[in-house]
Amino acid sequence: MVHFTADEKAAITSIWDKVDLEKVGGETLGRLLIVYPWTQRFFDKFGNLSSATAIMGNPRIRAHGKKVLTSLGLAVQNMDNLKETFAHLSELHCDKLHVDPENFKLLGNMLVIVLSSHLGKEFTVEVQAAWQKLVAAVANALSLKYH
Amino acid sequence: MVLSAEDKNNIRTVWSKIGGHGAEYGAEALGRMFVTYPTTKTYFPHFDVSHGSAQVKAHGAKVADALAKAASHLDDLPGTLSSLSDLHAHELRVDPVNFKLLSQCLLVTLANHHPADFTPAVHASLDKFLASVSTVLTSKYR
């Protein structure tokens, strides 16, 4: 199981309060669908994804991005217990949603980039490193129930 | 993967916006990479990789120059990067996975310093550019 040091936990929580779940979540998911268009395969029923503008302005994508980021918030609060925290979501993503876990890594990297673009100087090397560790750990936790 | 006309335009525009900051960003990206992905340090046992290291600064400048050269020769990346390709294949032999790690840190750095220019479309073009460069640099590995 992944262990987060006190410094890493501090680096992670230090910026979380500033994160607007809808804005950052919506932007992260939108960018995922634009930069890696094959990820759109999971969102056929989400309406207009025909252009970057359409995607970034799509309210359903925005809402879903907020949902995803809210779950990330669960991770921030349960860094010592990610496996249990994401057990149910892992089953869901395997059995119902059929999402290749590789996509969790893509989304995690995307979130880090979006945070960097919003936070500027605050997104120090240490903050990035801690967040990359967190998103990688979440991606892994979400894959544990796959079969 | 093909770079469209729009991609090429985006890439050239970004590089002109980077201006003289290339070396600085190159060094920052390397610094982020060494801390975020410690395994990447195994390729630099001869370096002082600590923050502010002169060697990292110099190497960052080298990386930035190569990317700038690639950005201005988008129609012939294999030709332009041929000798770097040889170097990485026969001497450096950096495992291909590491190019993605550096690319992530380059994107984080650019997004950090140029958030307004880092639109989703530009982001996509840059991701493709870095992936293309990585492919060329690992193309002679076997």
Coordinates of N, CA, C and O in Angstrom, one line a residue, chain A residues 31 34-36 52 56 102 108-110 112-113 116-121 123-126 128-129 132-133, chain B residues 28 31-33 35-37 51 100 104-105 107-109 111-113 115 118-121 123-124 127-128:
Chain A
R31 N -10.5 18.5 -21.3 CA -9.1 18.4 -21.9 C -8.8 16.9 -22.2 O -8.2 16.6 -23.3
I34 N -10.3 16.0 -25.4 CA -9.7 16.7 -26.6 C -8.3 16.2 -26.9 O -8.0 16.0 -28.1
V35 N -7.5 16.1 -25.9 CA -6.1 15.7 -26.1 C -6.0 14.2 -26.5 O -5.2 13.8 -27.3
Y36 N -6.9 13.4 -25.9 CA -6.9 12.0 -26.2 C -8.3 11.6 -26.6 O -9.1 11.0 -25.9
A52 N -13.5 21.1 -29.9 CA -13.0 21.5 -28.6 C -13.9 22.4 -27.9 O -14.2 22.3 -26.7
M56 N -15.7 21.7 -24.3 CA -15.4 22.6 -23.1 C -16.7 23.3 -22.6 O -16.8 23.6 -21.5
E102 N -5.9 2.2 -17.9 CA -5.0 3.1 -18.4 C -5.6 4.5 -18.5 O -4.9 5.5 -18.3
G108 N -5.4 11.4 -14.5 CA -4.6 11.9 -13.4 C -3.5 12.8 -13.9 O -3.3 13.9 -13.3
N109 N -2.9 12.5 -15.0 CA -1.9 13.4 -15.6 C -2.5 14.7 -16.0 O -1.9 15.8 -15.9
M110 N -3.7 14.6 -16.6 CA -4.4 15.7 -17.1 C -4.7 16.7 -15.9 O -4.6 17.9 -16.0
V112 N -3.1 17.0 -13.1 CA -1.9 17.7 -12.7 C -1.6 18.9 -13.6 O -1.2 20.0 -13.1
I113 N -1.8 18.7 -14.9 CA -1.5 19.8 -15.8 C -2.5 21.0 -15.6 O -2.1 22.1 -15.5
S116 N -1.6 22.8 -12.5 CA -0.4 23.6 -12.7 C -0.8 24.9 -13.4 O -0.3 26.0 -13.1
S117 N -1.7 24.8 -14.4 CA -2.0 26.0 -15.2 C -2.8 27.0 -14.3 O -2.8 28.2 -14.5
H118 N -3.5 26.5 -13.3 CA -4.3 27.4 -12.5 C -3.5 28.0 -11.3 O -3.8 29.1 -10.8
L119 N -2.6 27.2 -10.8 CA -1.9 27.6 -9.5 C -0.6 28.3 -9.7 O -0.1 28.9 -8.7
G120 N 0.0 28.3 -10.9 CA 1.2 29.1 -11.1 C 2.3 28.7 -10.1 O 2.6 27.6 -9.8
K121 N 2.8 29.8 -9.4 CA 4.0 29.6 -8.5 C 3.7 28.6 -7.4 O 4.6 27.9 -6.9
F123 N 2.3 25.9 -7.5 CA 2.4 24.5 -8.0 C 3.9 24.2 -8.1 O 4.4 24.0 -9.2
T124 N 4.5 24.1 -7.0 CA 6.0 23.9 -6.9 C 6.3 22.4 -7.3 O 5.4 21.6 -7.5
V125 N 7.6 22.2 -7.4 CA 8.0 20.8 -7.7 C 7.5 19.8 -6.7 O 7.0 18.7 -7.1
E126 N 7.6 20.2 -5.4 CA 7.1 19.3 -4.4 C 5.6 19.0 -4.4 O 5.2 17.9 -4.2
Q128 N 3.7 19.2 -7.2 CA 3.5 18.4 -8.3 C 3.8 16.9 -8.0 O 3.0 16.0 -8.3
A129 N 5.0 16.7 -7.4 CA 5.4 15.3 -7.1 C 4.4 14.6 -6.2 O 4.0 13.5 -6.4
Q132 N 1.2 13.9 -8.3 CA 1.4 12.8 -9.2 C 1.4 11.5 -8.4 O 0.8 10.5 -8.9
K133 N 1.9 11.5 -7.2 CA 1.9 10.3 -6.4 C 0.5 9.9 -6.1 O 0.1 8.7 -6.2
Chain B
E28 N 13.7 23.6 -15.6 CA 12.6 23.4 -14.7 C 11.9 22.0 -14.9 O 11.6 21.3 -13.9
G31 N 14.0 19.3 -13.5 CA 14.0 19.4 -12.1 C 12.7 18.7 -11.5 O 12.7 17.9 -10.6
R32 N 11.6 19.0 -12.2 CA 10.3 18.4 -11.8 C 10.3 16.9 -12.0 O 9.8 16.2 -11.2
M33 N 10.9 16.5 -13.1 CA 11.0 15.1 -13.4 C 11.8 14.3 -12.4 O 11.4 13.3 -12.0
V35 N 12.3 14.9 -9.3 CA 11.7 14.8 -8.0 C 10.4 14.0 -8.1 O 10.2 13.1 -7.2
T36 N 9.6 14.2 -9.2 CA 8.4 13.4 -9.3 C 8.6 12.0 -9.7 O 7.9 11.1 -9.2
Y37 N 9.6 11.7 -10.5 CA 9.9 10.4 -11.0 C 11.3 10.0 -10.7 O 12.2 10.1 -11.6
H51 N 18.2 21.0 -6.6 CA 17.6 22.2 -7.1 C 18.6 23.3 -7.3 O 19.5 23.5 -6.5
K100 N 7.9 9.8 -21.9 CA 6.5 10.2 -21.4 C 6.6 11.0 -20.1 O 5.9 11.9 -19.9
Q104 N 5.5 14.8 -19.8 CA 4.5 15.3 -18.8 C 5.0 16.5 -18.0 O 4.3 17.5 -17.9
C105 N 6.3 16.5 -17.6 CA 6.8 17.6 -16.9 C 7.0 18.8 -17.8 O 6.9 20.0 -17.3
L107 N 5.0 19.6 -20.2 CA 3.6 20.2 -20.3 C 3.2 20.9 -19.0 O 2.6 22.0 -19.1
V108 N 3.5 20.3 -17.9 CA 3.3 21.0 -16.6 C 4.0 22.3 -16.5 O 3.4 23.3 -16.1
T109 N 5.2 22.4 -17.0 CA 6.0 23.6 -17.0 C 5.4 24.7 -17.9 O 5.2 25.8 -17.5
A111 N 2.3 24.8 -19.1 CA 1.0 25.2 -18.6 C 1.1 26.2 -17.4 O 0.4 27.1 -17.2
N112 N 2.2 26.0 -16.6 CA 2.4 26.8 -15.4 C 2.8 28.2 -15.8 O 2.4 29.2 -15.2
H113 N 3.6 28.4 -16.8 CA 4.1 29.7 -17.2 C 3.3 30.4 -18.2 O 3.4 31.7 -18.3
P115 N -0.4 30.0 -18.9 CA -1.7 29.4 -18.8 C -2.7 30.0 -19.9 O -3.5 29.2 -20.4
F118 N -2.1 28.3 -23.1 CA -2.3 26.8 -23.1 C -3.7 26.4 -23.2 O -4.3 25.7 -22.3
T119 N -4.3 26.7 -24.3 CA -5.7 26.3 -24.6 C -5.8 24.8 -24.8 O -4.7 24.2 -25.1
P120 N -6.9 24.2 -24.7 CA -7.0 22.8 -25.0 C -6.5 22.3 -26.3 O -5.8 21.3 -26.4
A121 N -6.8 23.1 -27.4 CA -6.3 22.8 -28.7 C -4.7 22.9 -28.8 O -4.1 22.0 -29.3
H123 N -2.7 22.6 -26.2 CA -2.3 21.5 -25.3 C -2.2 20.2 -26.1 O -1.2 19.5 -26.1
A124 N -3.3 19.9 -26.9 CA -3.3 18.7 -27.7 C -2.2 18.7 -28.7 O -1.5 17.7 -28.9
D127 N 1.1 18.0 -26.9 CA 1.2 16.6 -26.5 C 1.6 15.7 -27.7 O 2.5 14.9 -27.6
K128 N 1.0 16.0 -28.9 CA 1.3 15.3 -30.1 C 2.7 15.5 -30.5 O 3.4 14.6 -30.9

